[in-house]
Tab-separated table of C-alpha atoms and ligand atoms in Angstrom:
chain	number	residue	atom	x	y	z
A	246	UNK	CA	4.857	13.690	-16.478
A	247	UNK	CA	8.533	12.358	-15.074
A	248	UNK	CA	10.043	12.622	-11.645
A	249	UNK	CA	13.817	11.823	-10.597
A	250	UNK	CA	13.219	9.367	-8.111
A	251	UNK	CA	10.273	6.911	-9.335
A	252	UNK	CA	8.820	5.915	-11.950
A	253	UNK	CA	5.227	5.577	-12.920
A	254	UNK	CA	3.526	2.830	-15.576
A	255	UNK	CA	0.462	2.481	-16.622
A	256	UNK	CA	-0.642	-0.283	-19.098
A	257	UNK	CA	-3.846	-2.091	-19.415
A	258	UNK	CA	-5.129	-0.172	-16.368
A	259	UNK	CA	-2.909	-1.267	-14.184
A	260	UNK	CA	-0.262	1.839	-12.777
A	261	UNK	CA	3.163	0.546	-11.326
A	262	UNK	CA	4.872	3.202	-9.098
A	263	UNK	CA	8.581	2.282	-8.433
A	264	UNK	CA	10.092	4.304	-5.784
A	265	UNK	CA	13.681	4.727	-7.778
A	266	UNK	CA	16.533	5.567	-5.487
A	267	UNK	CA	18.646	2.293	-5.125
A	268	UNK	CA	21.419	4.106	-4.065
A	269	UNK	CA	19.609	4.994	-1.163
A	270	UNK	CA	17.804	1.962	-0.510
A	271	UNK	CA	14.738	3.898	-1.759
A	272	UNK	CA	14.912	5.556	1.366
A	273	UNK	CA	11.702	8.579	1.186
A	274	UNK	CA	13.204	12.181	0.600
A	275	UNK	CA	10.785	14.926	0.435
A	276	UNK	CA	11.477	15.013	-3.291
A	277	UNK	CA	10.390	11.159	-3.533
A	278	UNK	CA	7.286	12.117	-1.440
A	279	UNK	CA	6.328	15.323	-3.262
A	280	UNK	CA	6.644	12.651	-6.378
A	281	UNK	CA	4.987	9.564	-5.153
A	282	UNK	CA	1.688	12.334	-4.420
A	283	UNK	CA	1.502	14.138	-7.363
A	284	UNK	CA	2.311	9.972	-8.918
A	285	UNK	CA	-1.125	8.887	-7.392
A	286	UNK	CA	-2.739	12.121	-8.740
A	287	UNK	CA	-2.098	11.127	-11.966
A	288	UNK	CA	-2.513	7.590	-12.000
A	289	UNK	CA	-6.019	8.132	-10.304
A	290	UNK	CA	-6.953	11.133	-13.431
A	291	UNK	CA	-6.049	7.722	-15.850
A	292	UNK	CA	-8.701	6.007	-13.911
A	293	UNK	CA	-6.335	2.971	-13.188
A	294	UNK	CA	-8.272	-0.364	-11.734
A	295	UNK	CA	-5.112	-1.319	-9.548
A	296	UNK	CA	-1.935	-0.103	-8.296
A	297	UNK	CA	1.719	-1.549	-7.571
A	298	UNK	CA	3.792	-0.104	-5.239
A	299	UNK	CA	7.262	-1.704	-5.354
A	300	UNK	CA	10.936	0.048	-5.039
A	301	UNK	CA	13.798	-0.667	-7.378
A	302	UNK	CA	17.545	-2.346	-7.018
A	303	UNK	CA	18.027	-5.694	-5.803
A	304	UNK	CA	17.939	-4.986	-1.915
A	305	UNK	CA	14.953	-2.777	-1.017
A	306	UNK	CA	11.355	-1.898	-1.365
A	307	UNK	CA	11.967	1.609	0.514
A	308	UNK	CA	14.387	1.368	3.893
A	309	UNK	CA	12.308	3.947	5.184
A	310	UNK	CA	12.208	7.817	5.701
A	311	UNK	CA	15.257	9.635	5.211
A	312	UNK	CA	17.017	9.474	7.946
A	313	UNK	CA	20.234	11.800	6.406
A	314	UNK	CA	17.671	14.240	5.819
A	315	UNK	CA	16.150	14.148	9.057
A	316	UNK	CA	18.057	14.165	11.040
A	317	UNK	CA	18.533	17.558	11.942
A	318	UNK	CA	14.717	18.921	11.327
A	319	UNK	CA	13.178	21.035	13.655
A	320	UNK	CA	9.842	20.456	15.293
A	321	UNK	CA	7.531	22.180	12.927
A	322	UNK	CA	9.774	20.951	9.791
A	323	UNK	CA	9.336	17.524	11.227
A	324	UNK	CA	5.417	18.135	11.355
A	325	UNK	CA	5.671	19.430	7.515
A	326	UNK	CA	7.386	16.236	6.528
A	327	UNK	CA	4.983	14.173	8.684
A	328	UNK	CA	1.751	15.853	6.972
A	329	UNK	CA	2.934	14.846	3.335
A	330	UNK	CA	3.952	11.382	4.597
A	331	UNK	CA	0.603	11.012	6.068
A	332	UNK	CA	-0.875	12.628	2.395
A	333	UNK	CA	1.177	9.761	0.845
A	334	UNK	CA	-0.330	7.177	2.731
A	335	UNK	CA	-3.799	8.277	2.815
A	336	UNK	CA	-3.569	9.023	-1.059
A	337	UNK	CA	-2.921	4.734	-1.318
A	338	UNK	CA	-5.118	3.758	1.531
A	339	UNK	CA	-7.911	5.712	-0.585
A	340	UNK	CA	-7.350	5.063	-3.761
A	341	UNK	CA	-10.061	4.280	-5.597
A	342	UNK	CA	-9.049	0.725	-6.576
A	343	UNK	CA	-6.994	-2.216	-4.819
A	344	UNK	CA	-3.107	-1.335	-3.978
A	345	UNK	CA	-1.024	-4.073	-3.808
A	346	UNK	CA	2.614	-3.635	-2.323
A	347	UNK	CA	4.998	-6.110	-4.238
A	348	UNK	CA	7.636	-6.097	-0.756
A	349	UNK	CA	11.100	-7.039	-2.966
A	350	UNK	CA	13.655	-6.292	-0.046
A	351	UNK	CA	13.951	-4.214	3.116
A	352	UNK	CA	10.961	-2.723	3.976
A	353	UNK	CA	11.406	-0.488	7.504
A	354	UNK	CA	9.975	2.323	8.955
A	355	UNK	CA	8.359	4.643	6.744
A	356	UNK	CA	8.624	2.002	3.793
A	357	UNK	CA	7.036	-0.557	6.316
A	358	UNK	CA	4.200	2.245	6.576
A	359	UNK	CA	3.703	1.979	2.829
A	360	UNK	CA	3.022	-1.059	2.533
A	361	UNK	CA	0.585	-1.453	5.564
A	362	UNK	CA	-1.628	1.469	3.392
A	363	UNK	CA	-1.684	-0.812	0.821
A	364	UNK	CA	-4.902	-3.344	0.529
A	365	UNK	CA	-2.276	-6.038	-0.237
A	366	UNK	CA	1.180	-7.398	0.364
A	367	UNK	CA	3.002	-10.003	-1.438
A	368	UNK	CA	6.432	-10.463	-0.191
A	369	UNK	CA	9.497	-12.004	-1.727
A	370	UNK	CA	11.817	-14.511	0.157
A	371	UNK	CA	14.125	-11.920	0.931
A	372	UNK	CA	12.096	-9.160	1.856
A	373	UNK	CA	12.622	-8.027	5.705
A	374	UNK	CA	10.305	-5.481	7.157
A	375	UNK	CA	9.763	-3.598	10.532
A	376	UNK	CA	9.187	-0.760	12.253
A	377	UNK	CA	12.540	-0.206	13.299
A	378	UNK	CA	12.243	3.924	14.118
A	379	UNK	CA	13.060	2.912	17.874
A	380	UNK	CA	16.298	3.046	17.635
A	381	UNK	CA	16.383	6.409	15.945
A	382	UNK	CA	14.711	7.734	18.879
A	383	UNK	CA	11.551	8.059	17.056
A	384	UNK	CA	8.407	6.253	16.595
A	385	UNK	CA	6.302	4.964	13.733
A	386	UNK	CA	4.552	8.698	12.199
A	387	UNK	CA	2.949	7.889	9.111
A	388	UNK	CA	0.684	5.357	10.325
A	389	UNK	CA	2.237	2.654	11.764
A	390	UNK	CA	0.645	2.720	15.056
A	391	UNK	CA	-2.597	3.025	13.919
A	392	UNK	CA	-2.216	0.267	10.580
A	393	UNK	CA	0.192	-1.945	12.103
A	394	UNK	CA	-2.082	-3.312	15.196
A	395	UNK	CA	-5.312	-3.606	13.041
A	396	UNK	CA	-3.271	-5.637	11.103
A	397	UNK	CA	-1.084	-8.904	13.315
A	398	UNK	CA	-3.270	-7.521	16.626
A	399	UNK	CA	-2.532	-5.230	19.297
A	400	UNK	CA	0.148	-7.352	21.387
A	401	UNK	CA	2.167	-7.835	18.448
A	402	UNK	CA	2.199	-4.445	16.955
A	403	UNK	CA	3.529	-3.307	20.576
A	404	UNK	CA	6.299	-6.047	20.646
A	405	UNK	CA	7.580	-4.994	16.961
A	406	UNK	CA	7.503	-1.037	17.597
A	407	UNK	CA	8.836	-1.274	21.079
A	408	UNK	CA	11.900	-3.407	20.399
A	409	UNK	CA	11.860	-2.390	16.257
A	410	UNK	CA	12.465	-6.085	15.307
A	411	UNK	CA	13.136	-6.758	11.873
A	412	UNK	CA	10.799	-9.586	10.704
A	413	UNK	CA	12.210	-11.763	7.931
A	414	UNK	CA	9.553	-12.874	5.080
A	415	UNK	CA	8.810	-16.247	6.557
A	416	UNK	CA	7.534	-14.725	10.111
A	417	UNK	CA	5.855	-11.717	7.995
A	418	UNK	CA	3.508	-14.371	6.859
A	419	UNK	CA	3.070	-16.065	10.250
A	420	UNK	CA	2.120	-12.878	11.968
A	421	UNK	CA	-0.172	-11.678	9.409
A	422	UNK	CA	2.082	-8.976	8.214
A	423	UNK	CA	2.100	-9.785	4.547
A	424	UNK	CA	-0.733	-12.048	2.739
A	425	UNK	CA	1.626	-14.147	0.812
A	426	UNK	CA	5.666	-15.132	0.857
A	427	UNK	CA	6.429	-15.576	-3.505
A	428	UNK	CA	10.442	-16.741	-4.422
A	429	UNK	CA	12.053	-13.461	-5.036
A	430	UNK	CA	12.347	-13.820	-9.268
A	431	UNK	CA	9.165	-14.768	-9.113
A	432	UNK	CA	7.733	-11.763	-7.546
A	433	UNK	CA	7.104	-9.249	-10.343
A	434	UNK	CA	5.067	-11.630	-12.500
A	435	UNK	CA	3.025	-12.630	-9.950
A	436	UNK	CA	2.077	-9.402	-8.352
A	437	UNK	CA	1.236	-8.088	-12.092
A	438	UNK	CA	-0.901	-11.161	-12.430
A	439	UNK	CA	-2.648	-10.413	-9.484
A	440	UNK	CA	-2.863	-6.796	-10.483
A	441	UNK	CA	-4.693	-7.686	-13.789
A	442	UNK	CA	-7.264	-10.271	-12.255
A	443	UNK	CA	-8.272	-7.154	-10.098
A	444	UNK	CA	-8.117	-4.799	-13.359
A	445	UNK	CA	-11.015	-7.402	-14.817
A	446	UNK	CA	-13.391	-7.035	-12.013
A	447	UNK	CA	-16.041	-5.202	-12.153
A	448	UNK	CA	-14.673	-1.839	-10.796
A	449	UNK	CA	-17.072	-0.078	-8.865
A	450	UNK	CA	-17.780	-3.046	-6.970
A	451	UNK	CA	-14.293	-3.386	-6.323
A	452	UNK	CA	-13.848	0.611	-5.029
A	453	UNK	CA	-17.277	0.196	-3.048
A	454	UNK	CA	-15.518	-2.507	-1.400
A	455	UNK	CA	-12.426	-1.267	-0.286
A	456	UNK	CA	-14.515	2.064	0.667
A	457	UNK	CA	-16.373	0.055	3.276
A	458	UNK	CA	-13.503	-2.078	4.383
A	459	UNK	CA	-12.047	1.402	5.086
A	460	UNK	CA	-15.071	2.601	7.066
A	461	UNK	CA	-15.210	-0.257	9.048
A	462	UNK	CA	-11.611	0.570	9.982
A	463	UNK	CA	-12.791	4.336	11.095
A	464	UNK	CA	-15.550	4.107	13.332
A	465	UNK	CA	-18.241	1.950	15.291
A	466	UNK	CA	-19.822	-1.420	13.842
A	467	UNK	CA	-23.434	0.211	13.188
A	468	UNK	CA	-21.912	3.453	11.348
A	469	UNK	CA	-19.679	0.517	8.986
A	470	UNK	CA	-23.079	-1.767	8.427
A	471	UNK	CA	-24.738	1.674	7.754
A	472	UNK	CA	-21.948	2.353	5.033
A	473	UNK	CA	-21.930	-1.056	3.813
A	474	UNK	CA	-25.464	-0.640	3.151
A	475	UNK	CA	-25.410	2.690	1.396
A	476	UNK	CA	-22.654	1.158	-0.830
A	477	UNK	CA	-24.274	-1.523	-1.435
A	478	UNK	CA	-27.501	-0.687	-2.512
A	479	UNK	CA	-25.973	2.054	-4.681
A	480	UNK	CA	-24.557	-0.541	-6.969
A	481	UNK	CA	-27.312	-1.693	-8.192
A	482	UNK	CA	-28.329	-0.265	-11.518
A	483	UNK	CA	-24.813	-0.443	-12.542
A	484	UNK	CA	-23.857	-2.175	-15.828
A	485	UNK	CA	-21.543	-4.580	-13.678
A	486	UNK	CA	-24.199	-5.545	-11.188
A	487	UNK	CA	-27.061	-5.985	-14.249
A	488	UNK	CA	-24.343	-8.221	-16.264
A	489	UNK	CA	-22.839	-10.551	-13.384
A	490	UNK	CA	-26.530	-11.136	-12.033
A	491	UNK	CA	-27.860	-11.515	-15.812
A	492	UNK	CA	-24.338	-14.099	-16.332
A	493	UNK	CA	-24.964	-16.054	-13.600
A	494	UNK	CA	-28.902	-16.684	-14.036
A	495	UNK	CA	-28.149	-16.895	-17.723
A	496	UNK	CA	-24.999	-19.509	-16.789
A	497	UNK	CA	-22.699	-17.722	-18.386
A	498	UNK	CA	-19.499	-15.891	-18.134
A	499	UNK	CA	-20.027	-12.381	-17.216
A	500	UNK	CA	-18.273	-9.175	-19.521
A	501	UNK	CA	-17.682	-6.553	-17.699
A	502	UNK	CA	-17.268	-2.633	-18.140
B	1897	DAK	N1	17.935	6.927	5.183
B	1897	DAK	C1	18.507	7.550	4.162
B	1897	DAK	N2	20.004	6.182	3.763
B	1897	DAK	C2	19.536	5.357	3.737
B	1897	DAK	C3	18.963	4.345	4.498
B	1897	DAK	C4	17.609	5.431	5.420
B	1897	DAK	N3	16.513	4.941	5.787
B	1897	DAK	N4	18.786	3.388	4.494
B	1897	DAK	C5	19.778	2.801	3.453
B	1897	DAK	N5	20.326	4.491	3.531
B	1897	DAK	C6	21.946	4.570	2.545
B	1897	DAK	C7	23.000	4.322	3.243
B	1897	DAK	O1	23.085	5.395	4.030
B	1897	DAK	C8	23.758	3.402	2.062
B	1897	DAK	O2	23.872	4.839	1.342
B	1897	DAK	P1	25.695	5.311	1.220
B	1897	DAK	O3	26.323	5.117	2.356
B	1897	DAK	O4	25.541	4.202	0.273
B	1897	DAK	O5	25.578	6.603	0.584
B	1897	DAK	C9	22.828	2.820	1.476
B	1897	DAK	O6	21.605	3.323	1.519
B	1897	DAK	C10	23.081	1.555	1.890
B	1897	DAK	O7	22.930	1.289	2.826
B	1897	DAK	P2	24.272	0.187	3.750
B	1897	DAK	O8	25.311	0.565	3.517
B	1897	DAK	O9	23.259	0.143	5.331
B	1897	DAK	O10	22.962	-0.894	3.069
B	1897	DAK	P3	23.125	-2.734	4.162
B	1897	DAK	O11	22.888	-3.510	3.008
B	1897	DAK	O12	24.592	-2.907	4.865
B	1897	DAK	O13	22.538	-2.494	5.133
B	1897	DAK	C11	19.678	-2.187	5.559
B	1897	DAK	C12	20.801	-2.348	4.758
B	1897	DAK	C13	18.572	-1.251	5.325
B	1897	DAK	C14	19.722	-2.881	6.764
B	1897	DAK	C15	20.459	-1.060	6.192
B	1897	DAK	O14	20.497	0.537	5.108
B	1897	DAK	C16	19.553	0.169	7.569
B	1897	DAK	O15	19.428	-0.328	8.772
B	1897	DAK	N6	18.791	1.055	7.188
B	1897	DAK	C17	18.305	2.132	7.966
B	1897	DAK	C18	16.569	1.235	8.230
B	1897	DAK	C19	15.657	2.147	9.475
B	1897	DAK	O16	16.023	2.213	10.361
B	1897	DAK	N7	14.673	2.354	8.051
B	1897	DAK	C20	13.904	3.428	9.281
B	1897	DAK	C21	14.334	4.886	8.744
B	1897	DAK	S1	13.349	6.003	10.279
B	1897	DAK	C22	8.096	10.950	10.516
B	1897	DAK	C23	7.552	10.107	10.310
B	1897	DAK	C24	7.917	8.708	9.695
B	1897	DAK	C25	9.153	8.613	9.534
B	1897	DAK	C26	9.652	9.235	9.703
B	1897	DAK	C27	9.193	10.893	9.823
B	1897	DAK	N8	7.455	12.339	10.835
B	1897	DAK	C28	6.605	12.122	11.907
B	1897	DAK	C29	7.950	13.393	10.862
B	1897	DAK	C30	9.683	7.360	9.367
B	1897	DAK	C31	10.519	7.192	9.798
B	1897	DAK	C32	11.251	6.205	9.095
B	1897	DAK	O17	11.405	5.389	8.596
């Protein structure tokens, strides 16, 4: 499948999704969001074992939702746009393998929210992130008000959202908004290695870990612990569980499926 505004490359079980509108700093218009939605389904159907999300060009990861498109939206149109954005963010968050945001430049508004929906965020030294919506007269609408406080804490999230602060890579690392910062020209290789490493791990166990970690955010701790018990016991009898434990007992490296 080919799309005009994104690229999907699948190689060695790693799916790399690149938002490809560099002239608009990869801003997310409807066409791009629909393409992302389709590409995520394709990557899932292809059984990708790790997902990388990044932006084309030298300046931006994703500079946000498309402001030109949004400026005259009515409330019903805005609702449809919000649903599409939520669908994409949810598809990343529930993607059945770890998702890594390779934040290679500006990640504002909806772009920051896409990164927040990923499991891991690796930023280049040039990255600048922020929930900048306030100065456009709106608020984060693709999950930022929910996911940002979980990541950086409630007070800092309020500060970032209320002021629309733009945070450079150094501060983003200090705030916990990204997990790692690497040199700009090393970002792609670094993330590719990380993704390859994840793709070599036992896939059902990795998926169970992601599901359980996601469940921890959803409700009470007791419900989360019950979910953890279920996925944990469900892994017994899988090839990788048997092989991983047998290899440990036999003091050798495991060979996973
Ligand atoms: N949308 C559309 N076009 C954008 C864009 C954006 N978000 N950001 C940049 N561009 C376009 C510029 O208009 C310009 O286009 P041309 O004039 O060349 O045609 C081109 O990209 C290059 O941008 P600049 O000339 O401005 O480049 P600079 O290097 O000078 O500045 C910048 C880069 C990223 C600092 C600046 O462009 C900027 O501040 N951009 C806006 C960033 C921003 O505020 N992003 C947040 C957007 S609001 C919703 C839920 C969620 C959302 C919306 C709805 N619902 C619930 C319905 C999310 C909202 C957002 O994301």
